[in-house]
Amino acid sequence: MANAEIYTNGSCAYCVAAKTLLKQRGFDYEEKRIDTNPANYAEMLTRANQRSVPQVAEFTAFRQRMNERILAQDNQVVRRFFALDTQTYKEGVLDVKTKEMLGLVASLVLRCDDCISYHVAQCKESGVNRDEFFEVFSVGLVVGGSIVIPHLRRAVDFLDKLEDGSVAGAEAKPA
């Protein structure tokens, strides 16, 4: 079984170099060509939130493995932070929908594409409609300034994919 996936284009010299490096380092990988399979391109955009190749992906397994490893350490600060993050987005005085919209604004301002995709998916799951999304996007843009615009573009692109069903929200969880 492959322990990594690599998104490639047949005419990409960097892709050849990346595959060579993976082989040299002993990684088994599954190659996903974006030039011959449009579904692979859409999947790459969702998972890596990047348009360039090569992209090496093992996000879900890596995130789970590393979270388990990190939490297995006897470090109370790290454990408390993970627990705090989980607790923060639970229902409270503010509902989950509002908290996810706040998380999306913060992610836009911090320009964290993984976080933006995650919170777009969580907002969608929490019932945020398109008009509400654009109000949230406008707050993030005003607070963060014009440097947020490239991230706003990717957020809207990801939202479009969620709405048309070409990507599932669960695929967007951050590392």
Short mmCIF file of N, CA, C and O in Angstrom, two decimals, residues 57-122:
data_model
loop_
_atom_site.label_atom_id
_atom_site.label_comp_id
_atom_site.label_asym_id
_atom_site.label_seq_id
_atom_site.Cartn_x
_atom_site.Cartn_y
_atom_site.Cartn_z
N ALA A 57 0.90 14.20 -1.06
CA ALA A 57 -0.17 14.23 -0.07
C ALA A 57 -0.23 12.95 0.74
O ALA A 57 -0.14 11.87 0.20
N GLU A 58 -0.36 13.10 2.01
CA GLU A 58 -0.69 12.00 2.91
C GLU A 58 -1.35 12.60 4.14
O GLU A 58 -1.22 12.15 5.26
N PHE A 59 -2.13 13.65 3.91
CA PHE A 59 -2.60 14.55 4.97
C PHE A 59 -3.35 13.88 6.10
O PHE A 59 -2.99 14.03 7.26
N THR A 60 -4.39 13.13 5.80
CA THR A 60 -5.22 12.58 6.86
C THR A 60 -4.43 11.62 7.73
O THR A 60 -4.45 11.73 8.96
N ALA A 61 -3.73 10.70 7.11
CA ALA A 61 -2.95 9.72 7.88
C ALA A 61 -1.85 10.42 8.67
O ALA A 61 -1.62 10.10 9.83
N PHE A 62 -1.19 11.37 8.04
CA PHE A 62 -0.13 12.11 8.73
C PHE A 62 -0.68 12.87 9.92
O PHE A 62 -0.13 12.82 11.02
N ARG A 63 -1.77 13.60 9.72
CA ARG A 63 -2.37 14.39 10.80
C ARG A 63 -2.73 13.49 11.98
O ARG A 63 -2.41 13.79 13.13
N GLN A 64 -3.40 12.39 11.69
CA GLN A 64 -3.82 11.49 12.76
C GLN A 64 -2.61 10.89 13.46
O GLN A 64 -2.55 10.87 14.70
N ARG A 65 -1.65 10.42 12.69
CA ARG A 65 -0.45 9.81 13.28
C ARG A 65 0.31 10.81 14.14
O ARG A 65 0.70 10.50 15.27
N MET A 66 0.48 12.02 13.66
CA MET A 66 1.23 13.01 14.41
C MET A 66 0.46 13.51 15.63
O MET A 66 1.05 13.74 16.69
N ASN A 67 -0.85 13.69 15.50
CA ASN A 67 -1.63 14.09 16.68
C ASN A 67 -1.53 13.04 17.77
O ASN A 67 -1.36 13.38 18.95
N GLU A 68 -1.61 11.77 17.40
CA GLU A 68 -1.48 10.70 18.39
C GLU A 68 -0.09 10.73 19.02
O GLU A 68 0.05 10.59 20.24
N ARG A 69 0.91 10.92 18.20
CA ARG A 69 2.29 10.96 18.72
C ARG A 69 2.49 12.15 19.65
O ARG A 69 3.08 12.03 20.73
N ILE A 70 2.01 13.31 19.24
CA ILE A 70 2.14 14.52 20.05
C ILE A 70 1.41 14.35 21.38
O ILE A 70 1.95 14.66 22.45
N LEU A 71 0.19 13.86 21.32
CA LEU A 71 -0.61 13.72 22.54
C LEU A 71 -0.12 12.59 23.44
O LEU A 71 -0.46 12.55 24.63
N ALA A 72 0.68 11.68 22.90
CA ALA A 72 1.24 10.60 23.72
C ALA A 72 2.36 11.10 24.63
O ALA A 72 2.71 10.44 25.61
N GLN A 73 2.92 12.25 24.31
CA GLN A 73 3.98 12.82 25.15
C GLN A 73 3.39 13.33 26.45
O GLN A 73 2.25 13.78 26.50
N ASP A 74 4.18 13.30 27.47
CA ASP A 74 3.74 13.78 28.78
C ASP A 74 3.97 15.30 28.84
O ASP A 74 4.87 15.78 29.53
N ASN A 75 3.15 16.03 28.07
CA ASN A 75 3.29 17.49 28.02
C ASN A 75 1.91 18.10 28.23
O ASN A 75 1.06 18.10 27.34
N GLN A 76 1.71 18.60 29.40
CA GLN A 76 0.41 19.12 29.79
C GLN A 76 0.00 20.35 28.98
O GLN A 76 -1.18 20.52 28.66
N VAL A 77 0.95 21.20 28.62
CA VAL A 77 0.63 22.41 27.85
C VAL A 77 0.06 22.03 26.49
O VAL A 77 -0.98 22.56 26.06
N VAL A 78 0.71 21.11 25.79
CA VAL A 78 0.24 20.69 24.46
C VAL A 78 -1.13 20.03 24.58
O VAL A 78 -2.04 20.35 23.81
N ARG A 79 -1.29 19.15 25.53
CA ARG A 79 -2.58 18.48 25.70
C ARG A 79 -3.68 19.49 26.00
O ARG A 79 -4.79 19.39 25.49
N ARG A 80 -3.37 20.45 26.85
CA ARG A 80 -4.37 21.46 27.19
C ARG A 80 -4.72 22.31 25.97
O ARG A 80 -5.88 22.69 25.80
N PHE A 81 -3.73 22.63 25.15
CA PHE A 81 -4.02 23.43 23.95
C PHE A 81 -4.93 22.66 23.00
O PHE A 81 -5.90 23.22 22.49
N PHE A 82 -4.63 21.40 22.76
CA PHE A 82 -5.48 20.58 21.88
C PHE A 82 -6.90 20.53 22.43
O PHE A 82 -7.87 20.67 21.69
N ALA A 83 -7.02 20.32 23.74
CA ALA A 83 -8.35 20.26 24.37
C ALA A 83 -9.05 21.62 24.29
O ALA A 83 -10.25 21.69 24.02
N LEU A 84 -8.30 22.69 24.49
CA LEU A 84 -8.86 24.04 24.41
C LEU A 84 -9.39 24.32 23.00
O LEU A 84 -10.49 24.85 22.83
N ASP A 85 -8.62 23.94 21.99
CA ASP A 85 -9.06 24.14 20.61
C ASP A 85 -10.36 23.39 20.35
O ASP A 85 -11.30 23.94 19.76
N THR A 86 -10.44 22.15 20.80
CA THR A 86 -11.66 21.35 20.62
C THR A 86 -12.84 21.98 21.35
O THR A 86 -13.93 22.12 20.80
N GLN A 87 -12.62 22.38 22.59
CA GLN A 87 -13.69 22.97 23.40
C GLN A 87 -14.15 24.32 22.85
O GLN A 87 -15.33 24.66 22.95
N THR A 88 -13.24 25.08 22.28
CA THR A 88 -13.56 26.42 21.79
C THR A 88 -14.67 26.40 20.75
O THR A 88 -15.53 27.29 20.73
N TYR A 89 -14.69 25.41 19.90
CA TYR A 89 -15.65 25.37 18.80
C TYR A 89 -16.93 24.60 19.13
O TYR A 89 -17.78 24.42 18.27
N LYS A 90 -17.10 24.20 20.39
CA LYS A 90 -18.35 23.56 20.81
C LYS A 90 -19.39 24.63 21.14
O LYS A 90 -19.07 25.77 21.43
N GLU A 91 -20.64 24.21 21.10
CA GLU A 91 -21.77 25.09 21.45
C GLU A 91 -21.55 25.70 22.82
O GLU A 91 -21.14 25.03 23.75
N GLY A 92 -21.82 26.98 22.95
CA GLY A 92 -21.70 27.68 24.22
C GLY A 92 -22.62 28.89 24.18
O GLY A 92 -23.70 28.82 23.58
N VAL A 93 -22.20 30.00 24.76
CA VAL A 93 -22.99 31.23 24.65
C VAL A 93 -23.11 31.59 23.16
O VAL A 93 -24.18 31.99 22.70
N LEU A 94 -22.02 31.42 22.43
CA LEU A 94 -22.08 31.56 20.97
C LEU A 94 -22.36 30.19 20.36
O LEU A 94 -21.81 29.18 20.82
N ASP A 95 -23.18 30.18 19.33
CA ASP A 95 -23.45 28.89 18.69
C ASP A 95 -22.27 28.49 17.80
O ASP A 95 -21.38 29.29 17.51
N VAL A 96 -22.25 27.23 17.39
CA VAL A 96 -21.15 26.68 16.58
C VAL A 96 -20.99 27.46 15.28
O VAL A 96 -19.88 27.77 14.86
N LYS A 97 -22.10 27.82 14.66
CA LYS A 97 -22.06 28.56 13.40
C LYS A 97 -21.30 29.88 13.57
O LYS A 97 -20.41 30.20 12.77
N THR A 98 -21.61 30.62 14.60
CA THR A 98 -20.93 31.90 14.85
C THR A 98 -19.44 31.68 15.12
O THR A 98 -18.59 32.40 14.59
N LYS A 99 -19.13 30.67 15.92
CA LYS A 99 -17.73 30.39 16.23
C LYS A 99 -16.94 30.01 14.98
O LYS A 99 -15.80 30.44 14.81
N GLU A 100 -17.54 29.23 14.10
CA GLU A 100 -16.86 28.85 12.86
C GLU A 100 -16.66 30.06 11.94
O GLU A 100 -15.62 30.18 11.29
N MET A 101 -17.63 30.96 11.93
CA MET A 101 -17.46 32.18 11.13
C MET A 101 -16.32 33.02 11.70
O MET A 101 -15.52 33.58 10.94
N LEU A 102 -16.22 33.10 13.02
CA LEU A 102 -15.10 33.82 13.63
C LEU A 102 -13.77 33.14 13.28
O LEU A 102 -12.77 33.82 12.99
N GLY A 103 -13.76 31.82 13.33
CA GLY A 103 -12.55 31.07 12.95
C GLY A 103 -12.16 31.33 11.50
O GLY A 103 -10.97 31.45 11.18
N LEU A 104 -13.16 31.46 10.63
CA LEU A 104 -12.88 31.75 9.23
C LEU A 104 -12.28 33.14 9.06
O LEU A 104 -11.30 33.32 8.33
N VAL A 105 -12.81 34.13 9.75
CA VAL A 105 -12.24 35.48 9.69
C VAL A 105 -10.79 35.46 10.17
O VAL A 105 -9.89 36.00 9.51
N ALA A 106 -10.55 34.82 11.31
CA ALA A 106 -9.19 34.76 11.84
C ALA A 106 -8.25 34.06 10.86
O ALA A 106 -7.12 34.51 10.64
N SER A 107 -8.71 32.99 10.24
CA SER A 107 -7.89 32.25 9.28
C SER A 107 -7.57 33.09 8.05
O SER A 107 -6.45 33.04 7.53
N LEU A 108 -8.55 33.87 7.58
CA LEU A 108 -8.30 34.77 6.46
C LEU A 108 -7.24 35.80 6.82
O LEU A 108 -6.30 36.04 6.07
N VAL A 109 -7.38 36.40 7.99
CA VAL A 109 -6.45 37.43 8.42
C VAL A 109 -5.04 36.85 8.62
O VAL A 109 -4.04 37.48 8.27
N LEU A 110 -4.97 35.63 9.14
CA LEU A 110 -3.67 34.97 9.34
C LEU A 110 -3.12 34.37 8.05
O LEU A 110 -1.98 33.93 8.01
N ARG A 111 -3.97 34.31 7.01
CA ARG A 111 -3.59 33.81 5.69
C ARG A 111 -3.13 32.35 5.73
O ARG A 111 -2.15 31.96 5.11
N CYS A 112 -3.89 31.54 6.46
CA CYS A 112 -3.61 30.11 6.57
C CYS A 112 -4.60 29.36 5.67
O CYS A 112 -5.75 29.15 6.06
N ASP A 113 -4.15 28.97 4.48
CA ASP A 113 -5.05 28.33 3.52
C ASP A 113 -5.65 27.02 4.04
O ASP A 113 -6.82 26.75 3.79
N ASP A 114 -4.87 26.20 4.74
CA ASP A 114 -5.43 24.97 5.31
C ASP A 114 -6.54 25.31 6.29
O ASP A 114 -7.60 24.67 6.30
N CYS A 115 -6.29 26.31 7.14
CA CYS A 115 -7.30 26.72 8.13
C CYS A 115 -8.53 27.30 7.45
O CYS A 115 -9.66 27.05 7.88
N ILE A 116 -8.32 28.09 6.39
CA ILE A 116 -9.44 28.69 5.65
C ILE A 116 -10.34 27.58 5.08
O ILE A 116 -11.56 27.61 5.27
N SER A 117 -9.74 26.61 4.42
CA SER A 117 -10.52 25.52 3.84
C SER A 117 -11.27 24.76 4.93
O SER A 117 -12.45 24.43 4.77
N TYR A 118 -10.59 24.50 6.02
CA TYR A 118 -11.23 23.80 7.14
C TYR A 118 -12.45 24.57 7.63
O TYR A 118 -13.54 24.01 7.78
N HIS A 119 -12.29 25.88 7.87
CA HIS A 119 -13.40 26.66 8.42
C HIS A 119 -14.49 26.92 7.38
O HIS A 119 -15.67 27.00 7.76
N VAL A 120 -14.15 26.99 6.10
CA VAL A 120 -15.20 27.08 5.07
C VAL A 120 -16.06 25.83 5.14
O VAL A 120 -17.29 25.91 5.14
N ALA A 121 -15.42 24.66 5.22
CA ALA A 121 -16.18 23.40 5.30
C ALA A 121 -17.01 23.33 6.58
O ALA A 121 -18.17 22.91 6.55
N GLN A 122 -16.42 23.74 7.70
CA GLN A 122 -17.16 23.71 8.96
C GLN A 122 -18.32 24.71 8.95
O GLN A 122 -19.39 24.41 9.48
#
